[in-house]
Amino acid sequence: MTTQASRFQRYLLPGLAFKSAVIGGGYATGRELAEFFLPSGPWGGLAAITLSMVVWSVVCALTFLLAQQIRAYDYRSFFRHLLGRGWWTFEIAYLALIVVVLAVFGAAAGELASSMFAWPRIVGTLLLVVVITLVVQAGANAVERLFKLMSIFMYLVYALAACLILMRFGGASMSALSSAGQPEARWALDGLTYAGYNVFAAVSALLVVRHMLGRRDAVVAGALAGPLAILPAMIFYLCMLAFLPEVADAPLPSDLMLGQLGMPWFHWLFRLMILVALVETGVALMASVDRRILIHWQERTGREPGPLLRAGIIAALLLGAVVMADAIGLVSLIAQGYRLLAYAILSTYVVPLLLYAGRELWTRRRRAFDGSVLPSSPTGAG
């Protein structure tokens, strides 16, 4: 607990950390939005996005509450309490998911660096590895500054993109909404699937839970996490409606939309923002792994691991993900890895967390009920 923590650190920083782990890759380019929300129709997509936001806020609030209560600021400590001896089942799923995500990000960074700077793809990939490793090893304060500064940059770029697109194509977006029929019946399933697909990111925000001063901070931060993470997606989704039906099948919806603006400078800036998103997400995920290494090493040896050792482990994990992407194939990783591991995260994290919260709520209600009944019981009756 940090008694001098600011309101920003207590209320907004956890949501920005959560957003940082969610936004990289498919979110930033609009591909995930086209995949999960457009099939439900314009209004159904908005409903699904709103449902995802609510799920994220609930899971984040429960996660922050439990972490703040038991002083667990790394995922190993958190899941040893939540799952007991079975805590390692989450770690296997979490690390596997991180490897898959980083493999995708490494390939994406190589492609972006090649298209923006005409560099060999491997250079962009290796630069991503180096930058993530350096930021993580700079310490928790550096990671938090990154969340703050890069979030400001990303929100500004998204806001500018929305203004430019809607000023020119806003009529088409409004027309798509006004002419749309009832939402497709699948909207709730799409919203829940997308929320579950990304909810593991709440674990990466445990690092900043240390700033919270009590249960109120945890609830407020959790409630804000969903809107902070989903706001850029909702704005970008409204922009995408202007480009139906072509945008639904576009590999990179952002390229299709920005290409219609005829502003190469902004197209380049948006690609830079995507690179920033890849770095930010990579840092959020690897910072949680670094924290786990730090806590475990201190428990076993009584001292902190050296910076070179920690940097070596982080870099090795990042490079291993890149090598795996080349060996297995990126398409196979995305098609099979993401959804399978998302189900594993749901079964080892979300379901136990909800059961734990339900049990705590039931216990508290029984205690309150018993406390209200006992004093009123008659005494000395004869």
GROMACS .gro file of C-alpha atoms in nm:
model
  382
    1MET     CA    1   0.000   0.000   0.000
    2THR     CA    2   0.130   0.350  -0.082
    3THR     CA    3  -0.019   0.609   0.155
    4GLN     CA    4   0.086   0.899  -0.071
    5ALA     CA    5  -0.070   0.755  -0.385
    6SER     CA    6  -0.253   1.008  -0.600
    7ARG     CA    7  -0.609   0.968  -0.719
    8PHE     CA    8  -0.472   0.903  -1.067
    9GLN     CA    9  -0.267   0.611  -0.935
   10ARG     CA   10  -0.557   0.472  -0.733
   11TYR     CA   11  -0.846   0.517  -0.976
   12LEU     CA   12  -0.718   0.558  -1.333
   13LEU     CA   13  -0.381   0.383  -1.348
   14PRO     CA   14  -0.524   0.030  -1.299
   15GLY     CA   15  -0.765   0.086  -1.588
   16LEU     CA   16  -0.485   0.217  -1.809
   17ALA     CA   17  -0.275  -0.086  -1.721
   18PHE     CA   18  -0.567  -0.311  -1.814
   19LYS     CA   19  -0.618  -0.119  -2.139
   20SER     CA   20  -0.249  -0.151  -2.217
   21ALA     CA   21  -0.271  -0.531  -2.210
   22VAL     CA   22  -0.589  -0.536  -2.421
   23ILE     CA   23  -0.528  -0.286  -2.698
   24GLY     CA   24  -0.233  -0.427  -2.891
   25GLY     CA   25  -0.259  -0.595  -3.227
   26GLY     CA   26  -0.607  -0.679  -3.351
   27TYR     CA   27  -0.784  -0.421  -3.134
   28ALA     CA   28  -0.572  -0.131  -3.257
   29THR     CA   29  -0.614  -0.218  -3.626
   30GLY     CA   30  -0.987  -0.281  -3.595
   31ARG     CA   31  -0.959  -0.646  -3.700
   32GLU     CA   32  -1.094  -0.778  -3.370
   33LEU     CA   33  -1.383  -0.532  -3.386
   34ALA     CA   34  -1.475  -0.654  -3.733
   35GLU     CA   35  -1.445  -1.016  -3.623
   36PHE     CA   36  -1.648  -1.000  -3.304
   37PHE     CA   37  -1.893  -0.709  -3.340
   38LEU     CA   38  -1.983  -0.634  -3.701
   39PRO     CA   39  -2.158  -0.974  -3.755
   40SER     CA   40  -2.417  -0.870  -3.493
   41GLY     CA   41  -2.527  -0.572  -3.700
   42PRO     CA   42  -2.466  -0.201  -3.624
   43TRP     CA   43  -2.681  -0.189  -3.309
   44GLY     CA   44  -2.596  -0.542  -3.205
   45GLY     CA   45  -2.227  -0.458  -3.225
   46LEU     CA   46  -2.272  -0.159  -2.997
   47ALA     CA   47  -2.468  -0.375  -2.754
   48ALA     CA   48  -2.194  -0.641  -2.761
   49ILE     CA   49  -1.925  -0.378  -2.700
   50THR     CA   50  -2.122  -0.245  -2.403
   51LEU     CA   51  -2.162  -0.595  -2.262
   52SER     CA   52  -1.786  -0.656  -2.296
   53MET     CA   53  -1.726  -0.332  -2.107
   54VAL     CA   54  -1.951  -0.440  -1.821
   55VAL     CA   55  -1.787  -0.783  -1.797
   56TRP     CA   56  -1.441  -0.625  -1.790
   57SER     CA   57  -1.542  -0.381  -1.517
   58VAL     CA   58  -1.693  -0.656  -1.300
   59VAL     CA   59  -1.394  -0.891  -1.336
   60CYS     CA   60  -1.144  -0.609  -1.279
   61ALA     CA   61  -1.330  -0.487  -0.969
   62LEU     CA   62  -1.341  -0.837  -0.818
   63THR     CA   63  -0.975  -0.897  -0.906
   64PHE     CA   64  -0.863  -0.566  -0.755
   65LEU     CA   65  -1.075  -0.624  -0.444
   66LEU     CA   66  -0.922  -0.963  -0.376
   67ALA     CA   67  -0.568  -0.851  -0.461
   68GLN     CA   68  -0.597  -0.544  -0.237
   69GLN     CA   69  -0.742  -0.751   0.047
   70ILE     CA   70  -0.466  -1.015   0.045
   71ARG     CA   71  -0.186  -0.779  -0.066
   72ALA     CA   72  -0.115  -0.983  -0.380
   73TYR     CA   73   0.066  -0.772  -0.639
   74ASP     CA   74   0.185  -1.056  -0.862
   75TYR     CA   75  -0.025  -1.326  -1.024
   76ARG     CA   76   0.146  -1.615  -0.840
   77SER     CA   77   0.050  -1.479  -0.498
   78PHE     CA   78  -0.300  -1.398  -0.624
   79PHE     CA   79  -0.369  -1.746  -0.761
   80ARG     CA   80  -0.213  -1.929  -0.470
   81HIS     CA   81  -0.490  -1.773  -0.265
   82LEU     CA   82  -0.765  -1.816  -0.526
   83LEU     CA   83  -0.684  -2.170  -0.645
   84GLY     CA   84  -0.479  -2.309  -0.358
   85ARG     CA   85  -0.253  -2.593  -0.467
   86GLY     CA   86  -0.389  -2.574  -0.819
   87TRP     CA   87  -0.247  -2.223  -0.876
   88TRP     CA   88   0.003  -2.360  -1.129
   89THR     CA   89  -0.278  -2.446  -1.372
   90PHE     CA   90  -0.338  -2.077  -1.431
   91GLU     CA   91   0.033  -2.007  -1.471
   92ILE     CA   92   0.064  -2.265  -1.749
   93ALA     CA   93  -0.234  -2.117  -1.935
   94TYR     CA   94  -0.122  -1.759  -1.874
   95LEU     CA   95   0.236  -1.810  -1.989
   96ALA     CA   96   0.120  -2.004  -2.294
   97LEU     CA   97  -0.121  -1.723  -2.384
   98ILE     CA   98   0.153  -1.463  -2.338
   99VAL     CA   99   0.382  -1.657  -2.571
  100VAL     CA  100   0.111  -1.675  -2.838
  101VAL     CA  101   0.026  -1.305  -2.803
  102LEU     CA  102   0.390  -1.201  -2.820
  103ALA     CA  103   0.447  -1.423  -3.122
  104VAL     CA  104   0.168  -1.241  -3.305
  105PHE     CA  105   0.298  -0.903  -3.190
  106GLY     CA  106   0.653  -0.981  -3.300
  107ALA     CA  107   0.533  -1.066  -3.649
  108ALA     CA  108   0.311  -0.757  -3.659
  109ALA     CA  109   0.597  -0.531  -3.548
  110GLY     CA  110   0.816  -0.673  -3.823
  111GLU     CA  111   0.548  -0.606  -4.085
  112LEU     CA  112   0.485  -0.250  -3.964
  113ALA     CA  113   0.854  -0.163  -3.948
  114SER     CA  114   0.897  -0.299  -4.300
  115SER     CA  115   0.607  -0.096  -4.441
  116MET     CA  116   0.690   0.225  -4.253
  117PHE     CA  117   1.070   0.234  -4.267
  118ALA     CA  118   1.157  -0.027  -4.532
  119TRP     CA  119   1.354  -0.222  -4.270
  120PRO     CA  120   1.396  -0.599  -4.281
  121ARG     CA  121   1.113  -0.760  -4.082
  122ILE     CA  122   1.352  -0.917  -3.833
  123VAL     CA  123   1.480  -0.570  -3.737
  124GLY     CA  124   1.133  -0.454  -3.633
  125THR     CA  125   1.076  -0.772  -3.438
  126LEU     CA  126   1.407  -0.751  -3.254
  127LEU     CA  127   1.351  -0.382  -3.175
  128LEU     CA  128   1.020  -0.473  -3.015
  129VAL     CA  129   1.200  -0.731  -2.799
  130VAL     CA  130   1.469  -0.481  -2.697
  131VAL     CA  131   1.229  -0.197  -2.614
  132ILE     CA  132   0.997  -0.417  -2.407
  133THR     CA  133   1.290  -0.566  -2.216
  134LEU     CA  134   1.443  -0.224  -2.142
  135VAL     CA  135   1.119  -0.068  -2.020
  136VAL     CA  136   1.033  -0.364  -1.796
  137GLN     CA  137   1.381  -0.365  -1.645
  138ALA     CA  138   1.364   0.008  -1.577
  139GLY     CA  139   1.127  -0.074  -1.292
  140ALA     CA  140   0.765  -0.035  -1.187
  141ASN     CA  141   0.772   0.345  -1.193
  142ALA     CA  142   0.897   0.345  -1.552
  143VAL     CA  143   0.625   0.099  -1.651
  144GLU     CA  144   0.360   0.320  -1.492
  145ARG     CA  145   0.493   0.629  -1.672
  146LEU     CA  146   0.477   0.434  -1.997
  147PHE     CA  147   0.111   0.346  -1.934
  148LYS     CA  148   0.033   0.713  -1.871
  149LEU     CA  149   0.226   0.873  -2.158
  150MET     CA  150   0.144   0.614  -2.423
  151SER     CA  151  -0.221   0.615  -2.320
  152ILE     CA  152  -0.237   0.991  -2.374
  153PHE     CA  153  -0.079   0.950  -2.718
  154MET     CA  154  -0.313   0.667  -2.817
  155TYR     CA  155  -0.631   0.839  -2.699
  156LEU     CA  156  -0.531   1.153  -2.891
  157VAL     CA  157  -0.463   0.956  -3.211
  158TYR     CA  158  -0.792   0.768  -3.181
  159ALA     CA  159  -0.979   1.094  -3.117
  160LEU     CA  160  -0.815   1.259  -3.418
  161ALA     CA  161  -0.894   0.955  -3.634
  162ALA     CA  162  -1.258   0.965  -3.526
  163CYS     CA  163  -1.283   1.338  -3.600
  164LEU     CA  164  -1.127   1.306  -3.946
  165ILE     CA  165  -1.330   1.001  -4.046
  166LEU     CA  166  -1.664   1.114  -3.906
  167MET     CA  167  -1.629   1.465  -4.049
  168ARG     CA  168  -1.605   1.314  -4.396
  169PHE     CA  169  -1.798   0.987  -4.362
  170GLY     CA  170  -2.013   1.045  -4.053
  171GLY     CA  171  -2.327   1.062  -4.264
  172ALA     CA  172  -2.266   0.708  -4.383
  173SER     CA  173  -2.217   0.589  -4.025
  174MET     CA  174  -2.542   0.748  -3.912
  175SER     CA  175  -2.718   0.605  -4.217
  176ALA     CA  176  -2.594   0.256  -4.129
  177LEU     CA  177  -2.735   0.295  -3.777
  178SER     CA  178  -3.068   0.446  -3.884
  179SER     CA  179  -3.131   0.183  -4.152
  180ALA     CA  180  -3.023  -0.111  -3.937
  181GLY     CA  181  -3.282  -0.356  -3.819
  182GLN     CA  182  -3.299  -0.535  -3.488
  183PRO     CA  183  -2.966  -0.659  -3.344
  184GLU     CA  184  -2.868  -1.010  -3.442
  185ALA     CA  185  -2.947  -1.266  -3.172
  186ARG     CA  186  -2.577  -1.350  -3.142
  187TRP     CA  187  -2.476  -1.011  -2.999
  188ALA     CA  188  -2.469  -1.130  -2.636
  189LEU     CA  189  -2.255  -1.433  -2.720
  190ASP     CA  190  -2.019  -1.214  -2.923
  191GLY     CA  191  -1.985  -0.968  -2.638
  192LEU     CA  192  -1.918  -1.239  -2.381
  193THR     CA  193  -1.671  -1.415  -2.612
  194TYR     CA  194  -1.472  -1.100  -2.674
  195ALA     CA  195  -1.473  -1.011  -2.306
  196GLY     CA  196  -1.353  -1.358  -2.210
  197TYR     CA  197  -1.096  -1.352  -2.489
  198ASN     CA  198  -0.925  -1.051  -2.330
  199VAL     CA  199  -1.017  -1.063  -1.963
  200PHE     CA  200  -0.683  -1.218  -1.866
  201ALA     CA  201  -0.544  -0.863  -1.898
  202ALA     CA  202  -0.682  -0.781  -1.552
  203VAL     CA  203  -0.403  -0.996  -1.407
  204SER     CA  204  -0.140  -0.774  -1.567
  205ALA     CA  205  -0.276  -0.476  -1.368
  206LEU     CA  206  -0.196  -0.636  -1.031
  207LEU     CA  207   0.136  -0.447  -1.030
  208VAL     CA  208  -0.043  -0.115  -0.970
  209VAL     CA  209  -0.294  -0.242  -0.713
  210ARG     CA  210  -0.033  -0.157  -0.451
  211HIS     CA  211  -0.144   0.209  -0.473
  212MET     CA  212  -0.499   0.134  -0.356
  213LEU     CA  213  -0.587   0.240  -0.004
  214GLY     CA  214  -0.901   0.035   0.049
  215ARG     CA  215  -1.200  -0.147  -0.094
  216ARG     CA  216  -1.352   0.171  -0.238
  217ASP     CA  217  -1.042   0.231  -0.450
  218ALA     CA  218  -1.061  -0.122  -0.587
  219VAL     CA  219  -1.429  -0.090  -0.681
  220VAL     CA  220  -1.387   0.252  -0.844
  221ALA     CA  221  -1.074   0.146  -1.035
  222GLY     CA  222  -1.244  -0.171  -1.154
  223ALA     CA  223  -1.557   0.015  -1.262
  224LEU     CA  224  -1.345   0.261  -1.464
  225ALA     CA  225  -1.127  -0.009  -1.621
  226GLY     CA  226  -1.397  -0.129  -1.861
  227PRO     CA  227  -1.478   0.216  -2.007
  228LEU     CA  228  -1.111   0.315  -2.028
  229ALA     CA  229  -1.032   0.001  -2.224
  230ILE     CA  230  -1.336  -0.006  -2.453
  231LEU     CA  231  -1.381   0.365  -2.537
  232PRO     CA  232  -1.137   0.367  -2.833
  233ALA     CA  233  -1.301   0.050  -2.967
  234MET     CA  234  -1.650   0.200  -2.949
  235ILE     CA  235  -1.541   0.517  -3.130
  236PHE     CA  236  -1.354   0.322  -3.396
  237TYR     CA  237  -1.651   0.088  -3.441
  238LEU     CA  238  -1.876   0.383  -3.522
  239CYS     CA  239  -1.623   0.492  -3.783
  240MET     CA  240  -1.616   0.142  -3.934
  241LEU     CA  241  -1.991   0.146  -3.996
  242ALA     CA  242  -1.933   0.402  -4.273
  243PHE     CA  243  -1.735   0.146  -4.472
  244LEU     CA  244  -1.971  -0.149  -4.466
  245PRO     CA  245  -1.967  -0.409  -4.612
  246GLU     CA  246  -1.603  -0.390  -4.735
  247VAL     CA  247  -1.456  -0.326  -4.391
  248ALA     CA  248  -1.596  -0.653  -4.252
  249ASP     CA  249  -1.353  -0.863  -4.456
  250ALA     CA  250  -1.057  -0.623  -4.463
  251PRO     CA  251  -0.739  -0.776  -4.311
  252LEU     CA  252  -0.659  -0.432  -4.162
  253PRO     CA  253  -0.974  -0.221  -4.132
  254SER     CA  254  -0.768   0.077  -4.019
  255ASP     CA  255  -0.575   0.076  -4.349
  256LEU     CA  256  -0.896   0.063  -4.550
  257MET     CA  257  -1.053   0.355  -4.365
  258LEU     CA  258  -0.748   0.576  -4.343
  259GLY     CA  259  -0.666   0.510  -4.706
  260GLN     CA  260  -1.000   0.672  -4.797
  261LEU     CA  261  -0.897   0.991  -4.618
  262GLY     CA  262  -0.610   1.056  -4.855
  263MET     CA  263  -0.384   1.177  -4.574
  264PRO     CA  264  -0.059   0.976  -4.588
  265TRP     CA  265   0.085   1.163  -4.288
  266PHE     CA  266  -0.201   1.055  -4.063
  267HIS     CA  267  -0.192   0.701  -4.198
  268TRP     CA  268   0.174   0.689  -4.097
  269LEU     CA  269   0.092   0.837  -3.754
  270PHE     CA  270  -0.177   0.575  -3.696
  271ARG     CA  271   0.065   0.296  -3.783
  272LEU     CA  272   0.307   0.446  -3.534
  273MET     CA  273   0.028   0.433  -3.277
  274ILE     CA  274  -0.020   0.063  -3.352
  275LEU     CA  275   0.352   0.007  -3.289
  276VAL     CA  276   0.312   0.194  -2.960
  277ALA     CA  277   0.017  -0.033  -2.875
  278LEU     CA  278   0.230  -0.342  -2.941
  279VAL     CA  279   0.503  -0.211  -2.711
  280GLU     CA  280   0.253  -0.112  -2.443
  281THR     CA  281   0.080  -0.449  -2.443
  282GLY     CA  282   0.411  -0.634  -2.442
  283VAL     CA  283   0.531  -0.428  -2.147
  284ALA     CA  284   0.208  -0.487  -1.954
  285LEU     CA  285   0.231  -0.864  -1.999
  286MET     CA  286   0.604  -0.897  -1.936
  287ALA     CA  287   0.592  -0.668  -1.632
  288SER     CA  288   0.356  -0.917  -1.468
  289VAL     CA  289   0.599  -1.201  -1.547
  290ASP     CA  290   0.891  -0.994  -1.418
  291ARG     CA  291   0.707  -0.927  -1.093
  292ARG     CA  292   0.639  -1.298  -1.052
  293ILE     CA  293   1.010  -1.375  -1.104
  294LEU     CA  294   1.108  -1.108  -0.849
  295ILE     CA  295   0.873  -1.234  -0.576
  296HIS     CA  296   0.966  -1.601  -0.627
  297TRP     CA  297   1.338  -1.528  -0.626
  298GLN     CA  298   1.309  -1.326  -0.303
  299GLU     CA  299   1.120  -1.610  -0.135
  300ARG     CA  300   1.382  -1.866  -0.230
  301THR     CA  301   1.704  -1.668  -0.178
  302GLY     CA  302   1.611  -1.375   0.045
  303ARG     CA  303   1.739  -1.124  -0.207
  304GLU     CA  304   1.636  -0.975  -0.539
  305PRO     CA  305   1.762  -1.129  -0.865
  306GLY     CA  306   2.019  -0.927  -1.055
  307PRO     CA  307   1.898  -0.701  -1.337
  308LEU     CA  308   2.090  -0.900  -1.600
  309LEU     CA  309   1.924  -1.223  -1.494
  310ARG     CA  310   1.576  -1.071  -1.507
  311ALA     CA  311   1.645  -0.905  -1.840
  312GLY     CA  312   1.780  -1.232  -1.977
  313ILE     CA  313   1.468  -1.425  -1.877
  314ILE     CA  314   1.236  -1.162  -2.026
  315ALA     CA  315   1.435  -1.140  -2.350
  316ALA     CA  316   1.452  -1.520  -2.377
  317LEU     CA  317   1.074  -1.549  -2.341
  318LEU     CA  318   1.019  -1.280  -2.603
  319LEU     CA  319   1.264  -1.436  -2.849
  320GLY     CA  320   1.118  -1.781  -2.786
  321ALA     CA  321   0.776  -1.650  -2.883
  322VAL     CA  322   0.913  -1.510  -3.208
  323VAL     CA  323   1.088  -1.837  -3.294
  324MET     CA  324   0.769  -2.030  -3.219
  325ALA     CA  325   0.572  -1.808  -3.455
  326ASP     CA  326   0.813  -1.889  -3.737
  327ALA     CA  327   0.819  -2.261  -3.658
  328ILE     CA  328   0.447  -2.322  -3.610
  329GLY     CA  329   0.306  -2.054  -3.835
  330LEU     CA  330   0.123  -1.739  -3.742
  331VAL     CA  331  -0.209  -1.843  -3.891
  332SER     CA  332  -0.216  -2.166  -3.689
  333LEU     CA  333  -0.129  -1.980  -3.371
  334ILE     CA  334  -0.414  -1.735  -3.413
  335ALA     CA  335  -0.670  -1.988  -3.533
  336GLN     CA  336  -0.605  -2.252  -3.267
  337GLY     CA  337  -0.405  -2.092  -2.990
  338TYR     CA  338  -0.608  -1.786  -2.895
  339ARG     CA  339  -0.949  -1.939  -2.841
  340LEU     CA  340  -0.822  -2.259  -2.677
  341LEU     CA  341  -0.612  -2.063  -2.429
  342ALA     CA  342  -0.893  -1.816  -2.371
  343TYR     CA  343  -1.111  -2.105  -2.253
  344ALA     CA  344  -0.828  -2.219  -2.024
  345ILE     CA  345  -0.806  -1.870  -1.872
  346LEU     CA  346  -1.181  -1.862  -1.818
  347SER     CA  347  -1.179  -2.196  -1.638
  348THR     CA  348  -0.877  -2.121  -1.418
  349TYR     CA  349  -0.943  -1.752  -1.348
  350VAL     CA  350  -1.288  -1.610  -1.421
  351VAL     CA  351  -1.502  -1.901  -1.301
  352PRO     CA  352  -1.305  -1.949  -0.973
  353LEU     CA  353  -1.308  -1.571  -0.917
  354LEU     CA  354  -1.686  -1.550  -0.957
  355LEU     CA  355  -1.737  -1.853  -0.732
  356TYR     CA  356  -1.505  -1.701  -0.471
  357ALA     CA  357  -1.689  -1.368  -0.486
  358GLY     CA  358  -2.025  -1.543  -0.461
  359ARG     CA  359  -1.912  -1.741  -0.159
  360GLU     CA  360  -1.778  -1.427   0.012
  361LEU     CA  361  -2.103  -1.240  -0.056
  362TRP     CA  362  -2.311  -1.529   0.078
  363THR     CA  363  -2.094  -1.555   0.389
  364ARG     CA  364  -2.122  -1.183   0.458
  365ARG     CA  365  -2.500  -1.187   0.413
  366ARG     CA  366  -2.535  -1.483   0.651
  367ARG     CA  367  -2.321  -1.308   0.910
  368ALA     CA  368  -2.526  -0.990   0.875
  369PHE     CA  369  -2.849  -1.190   0.902
  370ASP     CA  370  -2.730  -1.383   1.206
  371GLY     CA  371  -2.615  -1.061   1.366
  372SER     CA  372  -2.954  -0.899   1.314
  373VAL     CA  373  -3.148  -1.196   1.453
  374LEU     CA  374  -2.948  -1.286   1.761
  375PRO     CA  375  -2.979  -0.958   1.951
  376SER     CA  376  -3.357  -0.961   1.915
  377SER     CA  377  -3.397  -1.316   2.049
  378PRO     CA  378  -3.592  -1.318   2.375
  379THR     CA  379  -3.395  -1.390   2.686
  380GLY     CA  380  -3.511  -1.500   3.029
  381ALA     CA  381  -3.845  -1.622   2.904
  382GLY     CA  382  -4.020  -1.850   3.141
   0.00000   0.00000   0.00000
